[in-house]
Coordinates of C-alpha atoms and ligand atoms in Angstrom, one line a residue:
X1104 CA -21.4 13.4 4.7
X1105 CA -18.6 12.5 2.3
X1106 CA -19.6 10.5 -0.7
X1107 CA -17.8 9.1 -3.7
X1108 CA -18.5 10.9 -6.9
X1109 CA -17.8 9.5 -10.4
X1110 CA -15.5 12.0 -12.3
X1111 CA -14.2 9.8 -15.1
X1112 CA -15.2 6.6 -17.0
X1113 CA -13.2 4.4 -19.4
X1114 CA -13.5 1.0 -21.1
X1115 CA -11.9 -1.3 -23.6
X1116 CA -12.6 -4.6 -25.3
X1117 CA -10.2 -6.8 -27.3
X1118 CA -10.0 -6.2 -31.1
X1119 CA -11.0 -9.7 -32.1
X1120 CA -14.7 -10.1 -32.8
X1121 CA -16.3 -13.6 -32.5
X1122 CA -19.7 -13.6 -34.3
X1123 CA -22.6 -16.0 -33.8
X1124 CA -21.8 -17.3 -37.3
X1125 CA -18.2 -18.1 -36.1
X1126 CA -19.6 -20.0 -33.1
X1127 CA -21.9 -22.0 -35.3
X1128 CA -18.8 -23.5 -36.9
X1129 CA -17.6 -24.9 -33.6
X1130 CA -20.8 -25.9 -31.7
X1131 CA -24.3 -26.9 -32.7
X1132 CA -26.0 -23.5 -32.7
X1133 CA -27.3 -20.7 -35.0
X1134 CA -27.3 -17.0 -35.1
X1135 CA -31.1 -17.1 -34.9
X1136 CA -31.1 -19.1 -31.7
X1137 CA -28.5 -17.0 -29.9
X1138 CA -30.2 -13.7 -31.0
X1139 CA -33.7 -14.9 -30.0
X1140 CA -32.7 -16.4 -26.6
X1141 CA -30.0 -13.9 -25.5
X1142 CA -29.9 -10.8 -27.7
X1143 CA -26.2 -11.4 -28.4
X1144 CA -24.9 -10.9 -31.9
X1145 CA -21.1 -10.9 -31.3
X1146 CA -18.5 -10.8 -28.5
X1147 CA -14.9 -9.7 -28.1
X1148 CA -12.3 -12.4 -27.4
X1149 CA -8.7 -11.8 -26.2
X1150 CA -5.9 -13.0 -28.5
X1151 CA -2.7 -14.6 -27.2
X1152 CA 0.3 -12.4 -27.6
X1153 CA -1.8 -9.2 -28.0
X1154 CA -1.4 -7.8 -24.5
X1155 CA -5.0 -8.5 -23.8
X1156 CA -4.8 -10.3 -20.4
X1157 CA -7.2 -9.2 -17.7
X1158 CA -4.7 -6.7 -16.3
X1159 CA -3.9 -5.3 -19.7
X1160 CA -7.6 -4.6 -20.4
X1161 CA -8.0 -3.2 -16.9
X1162 CA -5.0 -0.9 -17.4
X1163 CA -6.3 0.4 -20.8
X1164 CA -9.8 1.1 -19.3
X1165 CA -8.2 2.8 -16.3
X1166 CA -6.0 5.1 -18.4
X1167 CA -9.1 6.3 -20.3
X1168 CA -11.0 6.9 -17.0
X1169 CA -8.0 8.8 -15.5
X1170 CA -7.7 10.9 -18.7
X1171 CA -11.4 11.9 -18.5
X1172 CA -11.1 12.7 -14.8
X1173 CA -8.0 14.8 -15.3
X1174 CA -6.4 12.9 -12.4
X1175 CA -2.9 11.6 -12.3
X1176 CA -2.3 7.9 -11.3
X1177 CA 0.1 9.2 -8.6
X1178 CA -3.0 10.8 -6.9
X1179 CA -4.8 7.5 -6.5
X1180 CA -5.1 6.2 -2.9
X1181 CA -7.0 3.0 -3.8
X1182 CA -7.4 0.6 -6.7
X1183 CA -10.2 -2.0 -6.3
X1184 CA -10.8 -4.5 -9.1
X1185 CA -13.8 -6.8 -9.5
X1186 CA -12.8 -9.9 -11.4
X1187 CA -13.3 -13.7 -11.6
X1188 CA -10.6 -14.2 -14.2
X1189 CA -7.4 -12.7 -12.7
X1190 CA -4.1 -13.1 -14.7
X1191 CA -2.9 -15.4 -11.9
X1192 CA -4.4 -16.6 -8.7
X1193 CA -2.0 -14.1 -7.1
X1194 CA -0.8 -11.4 -7.1
X1195 CA -4.0 -9.5 -7.7
X1196 CA -4.9 -7.8 -11.0
X1197 CA -5.1 -4.6 -9.0
X1198 CA -1.4 -4.9 -8.2
X1199 CA -0.5 -5.4 -11.8
X1200 CA -2.6 -2.3 -12.7
X1201 CA -0.9 -0.3 -10.0
X1202 CA 2.5 -1.2 -11.4
X1203 CA 1.4 -0.4 -15.0
X1204 CA -0.1 3.0 -14.0
X1205 CA 2.8 3.8 -11.6
X1206 CA 0.2 4.6 -9.0
X1207 CA 2.7 4.2 -6.2
X1208 CA 0.6 5.7 -3.4
X1209 CA -2.4 3.4 -4.0
X1210 CA -3.5 0.4 -1.9
X1211 CA -4.5 -2.2 -4.5
X1212 CA -6.6 -5.4 -4.2
X1213 CA -9.2 -7.5 -6.1
X1214 CA -12.8 -8.3 -5.1
X1215 CA -14.4 -11.7 -6.1
X1216 CA -18.1 -11.4 -6.4
X1217 CA -19.0 -13.0 -9.7
X1218 CA -20.6 -10.7 -12.2
X1219 CA -21.4 -8.3 -9.3
X1220 CA -17.7 -7.7 -8.8
X1221 CA -17.8 -4.1 -10.1
X1222 CA -20.6 -3.0 -7.9
X1223 CA -19.1 -4.7 -4.8
X1224 CA -15.7 -3.0 -5.6
X1225 CA -17.4 0.4 -6.1
X1226 CA -19.1 0.0 -2.7
X1227 CA -15.8 -0.9 -1.0
X1228 CA -14.2 2.2 -2.6
X1229 CA -17.2 4.4 -1.7
X1230 CA -17.0 3.3 1.9
X1231 CA -13.3 4.0 2.1
X1232 CA -14.0 7.5 0.8
X1233 CA -16.9 8.0 3.3
X1234 CA -14.5 7.1 6.2
X1235 CA -12.1 9.8 5.1
X1236 CA -9.4 7.3 4.4
X1237 CA -9.3 7.9 0.6
X1238 CA -9.5 10.9 -1.7
X1239 CA -9.3 9.3 -5.1
X1240 CA -10.1 5.7 -6.0
X1241 CA -9.9 3.7 -9.2
X1242 CA -12.7 1.0 -9.5
X1243 CA -12.5 -1.5 -12.3
X1244 CA -14.5 -4.5 -13.6
X1245 CA -12.2 -6.6 -15.8
X1246 CA -12.6 -10.1 -17.3
X1247 CA -11.2 -12.6 -19.7
X1248 CA -14.0 -15.1 -19.5
X1249 CA -12.7 -16.7 -22.7
X1250 CA -10.0 -18.3 -20.4
X1251 CA -12.7 -20.2 -18.4
X1252 CA -15.1 -20.9 -21.3
X1253 CA -15.9 -24.5 -22.3
X1254 CA -15.9 -24.0 -26.1
X1255 CA -17.7 -27.4 -26.5
X1256 CA -20.6 -26.3 -24.3
X1257 CA -23.1 -24.4 -26.5
X1258 CA -25.3 -23.4 -23.5
X1259 CA -22.5 -21.2 -22.1
X1260 CA -19.9 -20.5 -24.7
X1261 CA -22.4 -18.3 -26.8
X1262 CA -22.9 -16.0 -23.8
X1263 CA -19.5 -14.9 -22.7
X1264 CA -16.9 -12.3 -23.8
X1265 CA -13.9 -10.3 -22.6
X1266 CA -13.5 -6.6 -21.7
X1267 CA -12.9 -4.0 -19.0
X1268 CA -14.5 -0.9 -17.7
X1269 CA -13.3 1.6 -15.0
X1270 CA -14.5 4.6 -13.1
X1271 CA -12.6 7.2 -11.0
X1272 CA -14.2 8.2 -7.7
X1273 CA -13.3 11.3 -5.8
X1274 CA -14.3 12.4 -2.3
X1275 CA -17.2 14.8 -2.5
X1276 CA -19.0 16.7 0.2
X1277 CA -21.9 17.9 -2.0
X1278 CA -25.1 15.8 -2.1
X1279 CA -24.5 14.0 -5.3
X1280 CA -22.4 11.1 -6.5
X1281 CA -23.1 7.5 -5.3
X1282 CA -26.2 7.9 -3.1
X1283 CA -26.0 4.4 -1.8
X1284 CA -25.3 0.8 -2.9
X1285 CA -27.3 -2.2 -1.6
X1286 CA -25.6 -5.6 -1.8
X1287 CA -26.8 -9.1 -1.1
X1288 CA -25.4 -12.6 -1.3
X1289 CA -26.7 -16.1 -1.0
X1290 CA -24.1 -18.9 -1.0
X1291 CA -26.8 -21.6 -0.8
X1292 CA -27.3 -21.2 -4.6
X1293 CA -23.5 -21.4 -5.4
X1294 CA -24.1 -24.5 -7.7
X1295 CA -26.2 -22.5 -10.2
X1296 CA -23.0 -20.9 -11.6
X1297 CA -19.4 -21.9 -10.7
X1298 CA -16.0 -22.9 -12.1
X1299 CA -14.6 -26.4 -11.9
X1300 CA -11.3 -26.8 -10.0
X1301 CA -8.0 -26.4 -11.6
X1302 CA -5.9 -23.9 -13.5
X1303 CA -6.8 -22.1 -16.7
X1304 CA -5.2 -22.9 -20.1
X1305 CA -5.3 -20.1 -22.6
X1306 CA -7.5 -21.3 -25.5
X1307 CA -6.8 -20.3 -29.1
X1308 CA -10.4 -21.1 -29.7
X1309 CA -10.9 -21.0 -33.4
X1310 CA -8.0 -23.2 -34.1
X1311 CA -8.0 -25.8 -31.3
X1312 CA -10.1 -26.8 -28.3
X1313 CA -7.7 -27.4 -25.5
X1314 CA -8.1 -29.7 -22.5
X1315 CA -10.9 -29.0 -20.0
X1316 CA -9.2 -28.1 -16.8
X1317 CA -11.1 -25.1 -15.5
X1318 CA -14.5 -24.2 -16.8
X1319 CA -17.6 -22.2 -16.1
X1320 CA -20.6 -24.3 -15.4
X1321 CA -24.1 -22.9 -15.3
X1322 CA -27.7 -24.0 -14.7
X1323 CA -29.1 -21.4 -17.1
X1324 CA -32.8 -21.9 -16.6
X1325 CA -32.9 -21.6 -12.8
X1326 CA -30.3 -18.8 -12.9
X1327 CA -32.5 -16.9 -15.3
X1328 CA -35.5 -17.0 -12.9
X1329 CA -33.3 -16.1 -9.9
X1330 CA -31.7 -13.2 -11.9
X1331 CA -35.1 -11.6 -12.7
X1332 CA -36.3 -12.0 -9.2
X1333 CA -33.1 -10.7 -7.4
X1334 CA -32.5 -7.8 -9.8
X1335 CA -36.1 -6.5 -9.6
X1336 CA -36.1 -6.9 -5.8
X1337 CA -32.9 -5.1 -5.1
X1338 CA -33.6 -2.3 -7.6
X1339 CA -36.9 -1.8 -6.0
X1340 CA -35.3 -1.6 -2.5
X1341 CA -32.7 1.0 -3.5
X1342 CA -35.3 3.2 -5.2
X1343 CA -37.5 3.0 -2.1
X1344 CA -34.6 3.8 0.2
X1345 CA -34.1 7.1 -1.6
X1346 CA -37.8 7.7 -2.0
X1347 CA -37.4 7.6 -5.8
X1348 CA -39.8 6.1 -8.3
X1349 CA -38.9 4.5 -11.6
X1350 CA -40.0 7.7 -13.4
X1351 CA -37.1 9.5 -11.6
X1352 CA -34.5 7.3 -13.3
X1353 CA -32.9 8.8 -16.4
X1354 CA -31.0 5.6 -17.2
X1355 CA -30.8 2.1 -15.9
X1356 CA -27.5 0.4 -16.5
X1357 CA -28.1 -3.3 -15.8
X1358 CA -25.7 -6.3 -15.8
X1359 CA -25.7 -7.6 -19.4
X1360 CA -26.3 -11.3 -19.1
X1361 CA -29.3 -11.8 -21.3
X1362 CA -31.5 -9.3 -23.1
X1363 CA -34.6 -11.2 -22.0
X1364 CA -33.6 -10.9 -18.3
X1365 CA -33.0 -7.1 -18.8
X1366 CA -36.4 -6.7 -20.5
X1367 CA -38.2 -8.7 -17.8
X1368 CA -36.6 -6.6 -15.0
X1369 CA -37.3 -3.3 -16.8
X1370 CA -40.9 -4.3 -17.2
X1371 CA -41.2 -5.2 -13.5
X1372 CA -39.8 -1.9 -12.5
X1373 CA -41.9 0.0 -15.1
X1374 CA -38.8 1.5 -16.8
X1375 CA -39.3 1.7 -20.6
X1376 CA -36.5 0.2 -22.6
X1377 CA -35.5 3.6 -24.1
X1378 CA -34.2 4.4 -20.6
X1379 CA -32.3 1.1 -20.3
X1380 CA -28.8 0.9 -21.6
X1381 CA -27.9 -2.3 -23.5
X1382 CA -24.8 -3.3 -25.4
X1383 CA -25.0 -7.0 -24.9
X1384 CA -25.5 -7.2 -28.7
X1385 CA -21.8 -6.3 -29.2
X1386 CA -20.1 -7.8 -26.2
X1387 CA -22.1 -10.6 -24.7
X1388 CA -21.7 -11.2 -20.9
X1389 CA -18.4 -9.8 -19.7
X1390 CA -19.2 -10.5 -16.0
X1391 CA -17.8 -7.8 -13.8
X1392 CA -17.0 -5.6 -16.8
X1393 CA -20.6 -5.2 -18.2
X1394 CA -21.7 -2.3 -16.0
X1395 CA -18.6 -0.1 -16.2
X1396 CA -18.3 -0.7 -20.0
X1397 CA -22.0 0.2 -20.5
X1398 CA -21.7 3.2 -18.1
X1399 CA -18.7 4.5 -20.1
X1400 CA -20.4 4.1 -23.4
X1401 CA -23.5 5.8 -22.2
X1402 CA -21.4 8.6 -20.8
X1403 CA -19.3 9.1 -23.9
X1404 CA -22.5 9.0 -26.0
X1405 CA -23.7 12.0 -24.0
X1406 CA -26.7 10.2 -22.5
X1407 CA -25.9 11.5 -19.0
X1408 CA -26.0 15.0 -17.6
X1409 CA -25.5 16.5 -14.1
X1410 CA -28.4 15.8 -11.8
X1411 CA -29.6 12.6 -13.6
X1412 CA -30.3 9.6 -11.5
X1413 CA -28.6 6.5 -12.8
X1414 CA -29.6 3.0 -11.5
X1415 CA -26.9 0.3 -11.6
X1416 CA -28.2 -3.2 -11.0
X1417 CA -26.2 -6.4 -11.0
X1418 CA -26.4 -10.2 -10.4
X1419 CA -23.9 -13.0 -10.6
X1420 CA -22.2 -16.1 -9.3
X1421 CA -22.3 -16.6 -5.5
X1422 CA -25.1 -15.8 -5.8
X1423 CA -24.4 -12.1 -5.4
X1424 CA -26.5 -9.1 -6.4
X1425 CA -26.8 -5.4 -5.8
X1426 CA -28.0 -2.1 -6.9
X1427 CA -26.7 1.5 -6.7
X1428 CA -28.2 4.9 -7.3
X1429 CA -25.8 7.5 -8.7
X1430 CA -26.7 11.1 -9.0
X1431 CA -24.6 12.0 -12.1
X1432 CA -22.4 15.1 -11.5
X1433 CA -20.3 15.9 -14.6
Ligands
LIG1993 N1 -27.8 -23.1 -29.5 C1 -28.9 -23.9 -29.8 N2 -29.6 -24.5 -28.9 C2 -29.2 -24.4 -27.6 C3 -28.1 -23.6 -27.2 C4 -27.4 -22.9 -28.3 N3 -26.4 -22.1 -28.0 N4 -28.0 -23.7 -25.9 C5 -28.9 -24.4 -25.4 N5 -29.7 -24.9 -26.5 C6 -30.9 -25.8 -26.4 C7 -30.9 -26.7 -25.2 O1 -30.1 -27.8 -25.4 C8 -32.4 -27.0 -25.1 O2 -32.7 -28.0 -26.0 P1 -33.8 -29.1 -25.7 O3 -35.1 -28.4 -25.5 O4 -33.8 -30.0 -26.9 O5 -33.3 -29.8 -24.4 C9 -33.0 -25.7 -25.6 O6 -32.0 -25.0 -26.3 C10 -33.5 -24.8 -24.5 O7 -32.5 -24.7 -23.5 P2 -32.7 -23.8 -22.3 O8 -31.5 -23.8 -21.4 O9 -34.1 -24.1 -21.6 O10 -32.8 -22.3 -22.9 P3 -33.1 -20.9 -22.3 O11 -34.2 -20.3 -23.0 O12 -33.2 -21.0 -20.8 O13 -31.8 -20.1 -22.6 C11 -29.8 -19.3 -21.5 C12 -30.6 -20.5 -22.1 C13 -29.6 -18.4 -22.7 C14 -28.5 -19.8 -21.0 C15 -30.6 -18.7 -20.4 O14 -31.1 -19.7 -19.5 C16 -29.9 -17.7 -19.6 O15 -29.5 -16.6 -20.1 N6 -29.7 -17.9 -18.3 C17 -29.2 -17.0 -17.4 C18 -27.8 -16.7 -17.6 C19 -27.4 -15.7 -16.5 O16 -28.1 -14.9 -16.0 N7 -26.2 -15.8 -16.0 C20 -25.8 -15.0 -14.8 C21 -24.6 -14.5 -14.9 S1 -23.5 -15.2 -16.0 C22 -22.0 -15.0 -15.2 O17 -21.9 -14.8 -14.1 C23 -20.7 -15.3 -16.0

């Protein structure tokens, strides 16, 4: 059985930091409320003219992952990018990244699955590897949520941020790597989290609040409950599938939407918080990018070693959700 094995990770976030105190100057909120209800202290926001579009962030994260993997971009067969904030409606972010990396051999396309985009993209790449059609794949989660944020809506603008994370997968005949990914969707709850119609206008948020053509809308309370339920359920299913218990998991890397959601899921799964990676404090919710950024940071901080079981678990607009068990191998 051929599996995808992670051999490199990379991530990047924009330079500009937007703190809770900064937000309190543009909407009716406080650092205390945001910290207590979400765990977020600050987030990174792309600046115009700084080459921080979604494809720029994706390219930077990809270069770091390629460097760690010791693989040349010319050896990539596949580039799959999870995003809900592409530079343009078309072509795909993946095609811009392919051009920037000079990955001339790679097939490149995006996957739209809300915040679950990275796990969906990784599953697509892993399946391509399993069929023998692909040797080396680049999988990215990249977002510029600031481009679809309503900076007058305090219930959503405090949550969101920009960034990108990437992994390199290579074909592997040994029994490690991505053991399996379980995905689910339920379109009947689409209206808990969606974007309004239209095209995005790049906001220079601290100076002006532009028109309102294209914004993220969310029913936070109901989404919170669905998130806890779906994340716990799918994580339980993937553990059961591999006959693993929560005690076998070295690190859970969950989607970073709200620290209270993460804590509730960890408690349901009986995974202590010292085995749960969180960086929501620094970046907020970067949608598809949260898991690969967190995975890269955990990896570079030396928290993972060969043989460790890592549980990735995600939830987002669609609704979509999923979980993956990775047996770490480098
Ligand atoms: N500052 C101060 N007060 C606020 C703010 C704010 N930023 N936002 C909302 N409030 C107020 C509300 O107006 C409300 O006031 P009221 O009681 O006078 O009516 C009060 O705080 C409570 O509001 P709730 O919405 O009930 O607060 P809650 O504890 O549910 O927290 C939150 C809101 C943080 C949005 C939470 O519901 C949440 O995290 N939901 C899930 C988000 C999520 O999982 N998203 C999934 C993926 S996101 C993506 O895909 C991009």
